[in-house]
XYZ file of C-alpha atoms in Angstrom:
436
model
C 49.366 104.116 110.537
C 50.115 106.063 113.829
C 51.481 109.354 113.000
C 54.470 110.645 115.422
C 54.240 114.118 116.908
C 56.039 117.130 114.931
C 56.742 120.333 116.230
C 53.666 122.249 117.270
C 51.880 125.522 115.835
C 52.760 128.915 116.894
C 49.955 129.427 118.883
C 50.716 126.047 120.564
C 54.170 126.911 121.328
C 53.126 130.234 122.945
C 50.887 128.331 125.132
C 53.348 125.969 126.328
C 56.009 128.334 127.101
C 53.182 130.243 129.289
C 52.338 126.741 130.932
C 55.760 125.589 131.575
C 56.233 128.810 133.642
C 53.090 127.631 135.541
C 54.637 124.211 135.964
C 57.895 125.255 137.536
C 55.968 127.823 139.710
C 53.690 125.013 141.181
C 56.448 122.381 141.518
C 58.566 124.971 143.516
C 55.663 125.632 145.585
C 55.195 122.071 146.336
C 58.596 121.778 147.323
C 58.867 118.592 145.127
C 61.748 116.130 146.155
C 63.011 113.272 143.981
C 62.959 110.803 146.966
C 60.511 107.978 146.078
C 57.937 107.496 148.550
C 57.374 104.246 150.174
C 56.604 101.334 148.097
C 53.459 99.338 148.565
C 54.531 96.236 146.859
C 57.915 95.306 145.099
C 56.444 92.630 142.913
C 56.809 93.587 139.436
C 53.415 92.289 138.190
C 50.776 91.759 140.932
C 47.562 93.096 139.605
C 48.332 96.595 140.760
C 46.134 99.460 139.184
C 48.320 102.068 137.674
C 47.895 105.349 136.214
C 49.523 107.348 133.549
C 48.976 110.541 131.498
C 50.151 111.398 128.100
C 49.487 114.510 125.760
C 47.058 113.969 123.021
C 49.677 114.628 120.013
C 50.864 111.038 120.574
C 47.846 109.467 122.606
C 47.170 107.004 119.936
C 50.695 105.535 120.207
C 50.261 105.502 124.132
C 46.904 104.076 123.685
C 48.025 101.278 121.548
C 50.815 100.329 124.180
C 48.858 100.573 127.222
C 46.208 98.120 125.558
C 48.913 95.647 124.480
C 50.699 95.826 127.817
C 47.213 95.364 129.960
C 46.402 92.162 127.752
C 49.385 90.460 128.764
C 49.779 91.604 132.307
C 48.124 91.314 135.684
C 48.973 94.897 136.484
C 46.631 97.462 134.581
C 47.399 101.009 133.159
C 44.674 103.552 133.029
C 45.655 106.074 130.667
C 44.457 109.660 130.547
C 44.758 111.441 127.261
C 45.275 115.289 127.943
C 45.112 117.891 125.036
C 49.057 119.272 124.581
C 48.043 122.856 125.008
C 47.016 122.664 128.336
C 49.560 119.553 129.521
C 52.114 121.653 131.095
C 49.479 123.638 133.255
C 47.747 120.148 134.147
C 51.083 118.482 135.336
C 51.800 121.693 137.168
C 48.588 121.866 139.010
C 49.087 118.134 140.049
C 52.596 118.788 141.117
C 51.404 121.365 143.670
C 48.680 119.023 144.939
C 50.839 115.657 145.052
C 48.247 114.353 142.399
C 50.505 112.977 139.793
C 49.842 109.702 138.104
C 52.289 106.677 138.425
C 53.653 107.009 134.967
C 53.964 110.545 133.361
C 54.800 110.996 129.747
C 56.164 114.218 128.581
C 57.437 116.125 125.316
C 61.429 115.271 125.363
C 62.263 118.627 125.213
C 60.252 119.563 128.402
C 61.667 116.671 130.357
C 64.463 118.740 131.775
C 61.924 121.276 133.352
C 60.375 118.006 135.066
C 63.395 116.563 136.148
C 64.622 119.852 137.485
C 61.545 120.358 139.483
C 61.747 116.811 140.944
C 58.607 115.325 139.345
C 60.196 112.027 138.425
C 61.677 109.106 140.542
C 65.567 108.120 139.938
C 65.458 104.819 137.746
C 69.134 104.968 136.822
C 69.728 101.315 138.240
C 66.778 99.848 136.497
C 67.656 101.378 133.280
C 71.248 100.587 133.226
C 70.800 97.089 134.050
C 68.875 96.566 130.776
C 71.192 94.486 128.604
C 70.160 96.673 125.753
C 70.756 100.127 127.493
C 73.455 101.333 125.349
C 71.374 100.559 122.453
C 68.447 102.966 123.804
C 67.754 106.281 122.055
C 70.604 108.140 124.278
C 69.113 111.639 123.426
C 65.919 110.762 125.250
C 67.597 109.502 128.120
C 70.109 112.284 128.415
C 67.433 114.703 128.016
C 65.825 113.240 130.840
C 68.811 113.105 133.294
C 70.504 115.213 136.181
C 74.049 115.068 137.862
C 74.266 111.436 136.210
C 70.942 110.199 137.332
C 68.220 109.039 134.902
C 64.626 109.818 135.503
C 63.051 108.691 131.957
C 62.903 106.281 129.196
C 62.148 106.656 125.519
C 58.526 106.052 124.924
C 58.031 107.596 121.465
C 60.847 108.440 119.132
C 60.792 110.687 115.998
C 63.668 111.757 114.044
C 64.535 114.628 111.431
C 66.155 113.886 108.176
C 66.365 114.833 104.730
C 63.582 113.657 102.323
C 64.377 114.204 98.658
C 62.461 113.419 95.582
C 63.982 110.909 93.552
C 61.990 111.684 90.430
C 63.093 115.266 90.561
C 66.788 114.585 90.828
C 66.343 112.138 87.789
C 64.705 114.839 85.795
C 67.373 117.292 86.734
C 70.148 115.067 85.673
C 71.141 114.190 89.492
C 71.852 110.820 90.683
C 68.289 109.607 92.236
C 70.185 107.294 94.666
C 72.558 109.905 96.243
C 71.038 112.285 98.462
C 73.010 115.554 99.668
C 75.730 114.975 101.749
C 77.036 118.486 102.482
C 75.783 121.978 102.084
C 77.206 122.365 98.667
C 75.495 119.450 97.470
C 72.090 120.899 98.917
C 72.528 123.999 97.330
C 73.770 122.537 93.801
C 70.893 119.733 93.656
C 68.263 122.176 94.663
C 69.272 124.774 92.026
C 69.549 122.159 89.207
C 66.141 121.299 90.059
C 64.823 124.790 89.960
C 66.754 125.673 86.818
C 65.946 122.140 84.747
C 62.515 121.383 86.059
C 61.141 124.673 86.623
C 57.815 125.945 86.572
C 56.045 125.407 89.860
C 58.700 122.943 91.070
C 61.223 124.242 93.413
C 64.276 122.693 94.685
C 64.166 123.310 98.657
C 61.586 124.329 100.973
C 61.346 125.317 104.785
C 58.516 126.923 107.005
C 60.338 130.305 107.550
C 57.760 131.376 110.312
C 57.677 128.164 112.322
C 60.119 127.986 115.433
C 59.781 124.444 116.016
C 60.217 123.266 112.571
C 63.399 125.063 112.277
C 64.583 123.989 115.513
C 64.092 120.220 114.536
C 65.549 120.522 111.097
C 68.329 123.539 111.689
C 69.863 122.128 115.027
C 71.071 118.804 113.636
C 73.447 120.876 111.311
C 74.943 122.379 114.056
C 75.144 119.183 116.541
C 76.841 117.279 113.019
C 79.417 120.325 113.132
C 80.438 119.937 116.889
C 78.359 123.344 117.708
C 75.134 122.307 119.292
C 72.937 125.390 120.354
C 73.021 124.285 123.830
C 75.971 123.040 126.047
C 76.844 122.899 129.825
C 73.695 120.947 130.601
C 71.549 123.361 129.010
C 73.234 126.520 130.749
C 74.878 127.950 127.935
C 74.011 128.721 124.456
C 75.981 128.619 121.256
C 74.107 130.633 118.547
C 76.481 133.049 117.217
C 78.881 130.421 115.458
C 80.157 129.569 112.139
C 77.981 126.415 111.421
C 74.672 128.653 112.502
C 75.985 131.476 110.072
C 76.546 128.848 107.230
C 73.112 127.420 107.530
C 71.258 130.753 107.586
C 73.449 132.125 104.854
C 72.467 128.622 102.629
C 68.807 129.476 103.400
C 69.143 132.967 102.298
C 70.977 132.461 99.277
C 68.374 129.743 98.135
C 65.310 132.127 99.298
C 66.893 135.253 97.485
C 67.533 133.141 94.341
C 64.004 131.838 93.997
C 65.200 128.462 94.624
C 62.589 128.286 97.596
C 59.344 129.634 96.939
C 58.152 132.838 98.231
C 55.334 131.083 100.311
C 58.148 129.631 102.561
C 58.287 133.220 104.293
C 54.910 133.077 105.903
C 54.686 129.350 106.529
C 54.272 128.623 110.298
C 54.300 124.878 109.775
C 50.722 124.536 108.309
C 51.855 123.784 104.891
C 55.389 122.466 105.751
C 55.071 118.968 103.898
C 52.255 120.318 101.377
C 54.348 121.046 98.411
C 56.907 118.091 98.761
C 54.152 115.525 99.089
C 52.565 116.731 95.846
C 55.957 116.395 94.016
C 56.678 119.955 93.694
C 59.773 120.363 96.128
C 63.294 118.560 95.596
C 64.660 118.475 99.072
C 63.031 118.677 102.361
C 64.314 118.616 106.051
C 61.619 117.110 107.811
C 60.906 114.116 109.928
C 60.192 110.237 109.786
C 56.510 111.190 110.577
C 56.227 112.321 106.579
C 57.201 108.806 105.599
C 54.732 106.694 103.612
C 54.732 102.971 103.109
C 56.245 102.438 99.491
C 53.039 100.929 98.385
C 51.265 103.919 99.753
C 53.515 107.005 98.845
C 52.493 109.284 96.058
C 56.234 109.911 95.157
C 59.763 108.074 95.194
C 61.535 109.715 97.971
C 65.069 109.070 99.378
C 66.343 109.823 102.882
C 69.637 111.349 103.857
C 70.996 112.549 107.187
C 71.135 116.423 107.863
C 74.959 117.150 107.636
C 77.426 119.538 109.109
C 78.568 122.299 106.440
C 81.213 120.392 105.472
C 79.380 116.980 105.461
C 81.726 115.529 108.027
C 79.055 114.165 110.187
C 75.369 113.996 110.018
C 72.566 114.020 113.083
C 69.008 114.124 113.457
C 66.813 115.981 116.047
C 65.560 113.151 118.188
C 61.914 114.252 119.162
C 59.071 112.234 120.617
C 57.859 111.562 124.330
C 59.808 110.174 127.410
C 58.119 108.372 130.145
C 58.945 108.205 133.796
C 57.694 107.385 137.203
C 56.391 110.414 139.114
C 57.375 111.392 142.434
C 53.754 110.562 143.926
C 53.939 106.979 142.715
C 53.800 104.376 145.547
C 54.163 101.530 142.850
C 57.615 102.188 141.502
C 58.232 98.286 140.865
C 54.939 98.049 139.013
C 55.260 101.268 137.169
C 59.078 100.273 135.988
C 57.480 97.051 134.920
C 55.276 98.822 132.380
C 58.383 101.016 131.224
C 60.417 98.342 130.821
C 58.072 96.107 128.720
C 57.798 99.402 126.450
C 61.473 98.930 125.860
C 61.189 95.140 125.145
C 61.366 93.444 121.661
C 57.700 92.735 121.523
C 56.692 96.086 122.377
C 59.197 97.754 120.056
C 58.739 95.545 117.053
C 55.206 94.254 117.229
C 53.548 97.537 118.428
C 55.654 100.590 117.388
C 57.423 99.192 114.291
C 54.011 97.424 113.136
C 52.537 100.786 113.344
C 55.301 102.489 111.257
C 56.899 104.079 114.016
C 60.608 104.285 115.117
C 61.890 101.619 117.721
C 63.672 103.775 120.191
C 66.456 100.828 120.206
C 69.131 101.096 117.201
C 69.830 97.197 117.581
C 66.114 96.625 116.130
C 66.747 98.855 113.099
C 66.213 96.012 110.822
C 63.042 94.430 112.273
C 60.539 92.809 109.887
C 58.407 95.628 109.576
C 60.928 98.690 109.423
C 63.118 96.573 106.752
C 60.295 97.215 104.205
C 61.402 100.924 103.877
C 65.237 101.609 103.843
C 64.302 105.145 104.753
C 62.812 103.738 108.172
C 65.616 101.774 108.903
C 68.063 104.679 108.214
C 66.136 106.593 110.500
C 66.387 104.572 113.264
C 70.110 103.885 112.906
C 70.335 107.617 113.025
C 69.058 107.491 116.646
C 72.736 106.619 117.328
C 73.982 110.112 116.543
C 70.672 111.858 117.421
C 70.508 115.042 119.411
C 67.875 116.645 121.614
C 68.352 120.128 123.125
C 68.245 119.851 126.790
C 67.768 123.027 128.549
C 64.987 124.184 130.986
C 64.752 127.492 128.946
C 64.325 125.824 125.795
C 60.540 126.803 125.570
C 60.847 130.688 125.992
C 63.971 130.878 123.896
C 63.172 128.513 120.964
C 59.670 127.001 120.735
C 58.062 130.229 121.331
C 57.113 131.769 118.120
C 58.132 135.363 119.687
C 61.441 134.127 120.856
C 64.827 134.893 119.956
C 65.608 131.652 117.792
C 62.692 132.456 115.212
C 63.447 136.082 115.418
C 67.232 135.387 114.225
C 66.259 133.002 111.372
C 63.753 135.500 110.154
C 66.114 138.365 110.261
C 69.101 136.957 108.697
C 67.370 134.938 105.836
C 64.470 137.574 104.871
C 65.474 140.777 106.320
C 69.102 140.831 105.627
C 70.240 141.606 109.385
C 74.257 140.632 109.325
C 74.049 141.267 113.023
C 70.959 138.974 113.905
C 73.100 136.050 115.380
C 74.875 138.548 117.528
C 71.462 139.801 118.925
C 70.074 136.294 118.956
C 73.339 135.312 121.360
C 72.835 138.281 123.791
C 69.020 137.397 124.084
C 69.879 133.434 124.646
C 72.412 134.387 127.360
C 70.161 136.764 129.104
C 67.190 134.310 129.004
C 69.750 131.362 130.315
C 70.915 133.665 133.156
C 67.250 134.123 134.455
C 66.537 130.499 133.916
C 69.288 128.991 135.928
């Protein structure tokens, strides 16, 4: 099966943050404008040769979509796969020389930068005219928007959630059909597994030295509690909040009590799923990319939403890629024909769902492929309450392994710094003031 992207390694995150700065500079020098160039032909499918770029972490999925589109259309899309760690720099250079492809994919968390710099054409009317517009992953479309206008469509979707080991739940005397619903449940369930199963089996796991991993799995707690880390179109941050403190206090308590293995402290994401997939962890905040078909799974697992501390609501970090029509394309109608096709039922079900991926349409959750795994259906339906942080400073403040997000987590959980969130809030405020 094709595997959706996960938060990148610490090294890749540092490269991405530097490259994002290059993108901003190049685009600014180019004097980018979001006004569309003159169109060569308004006929949607007339045999036009289109170009498209996608990053290699999701390259297989993009290749599959392009291949299927080319089979059934006169238009032909030529796809170029670019290494993720050089993607931002490549796009920045192309923006500066008016050399962008017709269709430009982007990691959803970096799409606000692309939109701000004017790299995409406005597709608001096209998107909103779709009969299933309200069923799309709104987290993607909102991330690729500005001032009420839309510039990108969901291309690839993944979602964070809780996976739990049903066999370990049963061994610990817990209900294997009932995943944790709030922070009290998470602690009690994880403690029961550690106490009653013991040995080399632990109740909970997180990659404590991975910025992206913890953004992917902690930010939904905050969004579900009504305190998402970014507000006001990404211009303001909410880091020093009660839900964030509750989150870090829960993680600290479980780590201090040995419910979490000591190896979590140094895990940069390399071993994020290893122990869970080996049957040694009871509860793991992760993403649907770790799902395996029931007939292939080595463990029996269940799925639950990432809850607000009190369990009043759940949320998931909606990751993946968006795609838009670049400012340099003179084939808007034809490029839109491709994007519209990727959102249609045939592509969503017979390409994406068939490959084990999440459709970006909630109304297609119970399709013939996804319905074979209840956890997949739940993940698709979770897109309705999904959250994607949208800020042009996301790379430097959150994804960068040396940024204030990971530092706050590590200082609070592992080093016992009670003022970690106050310090982080100041760093976020300063970073956002510089970015905007």
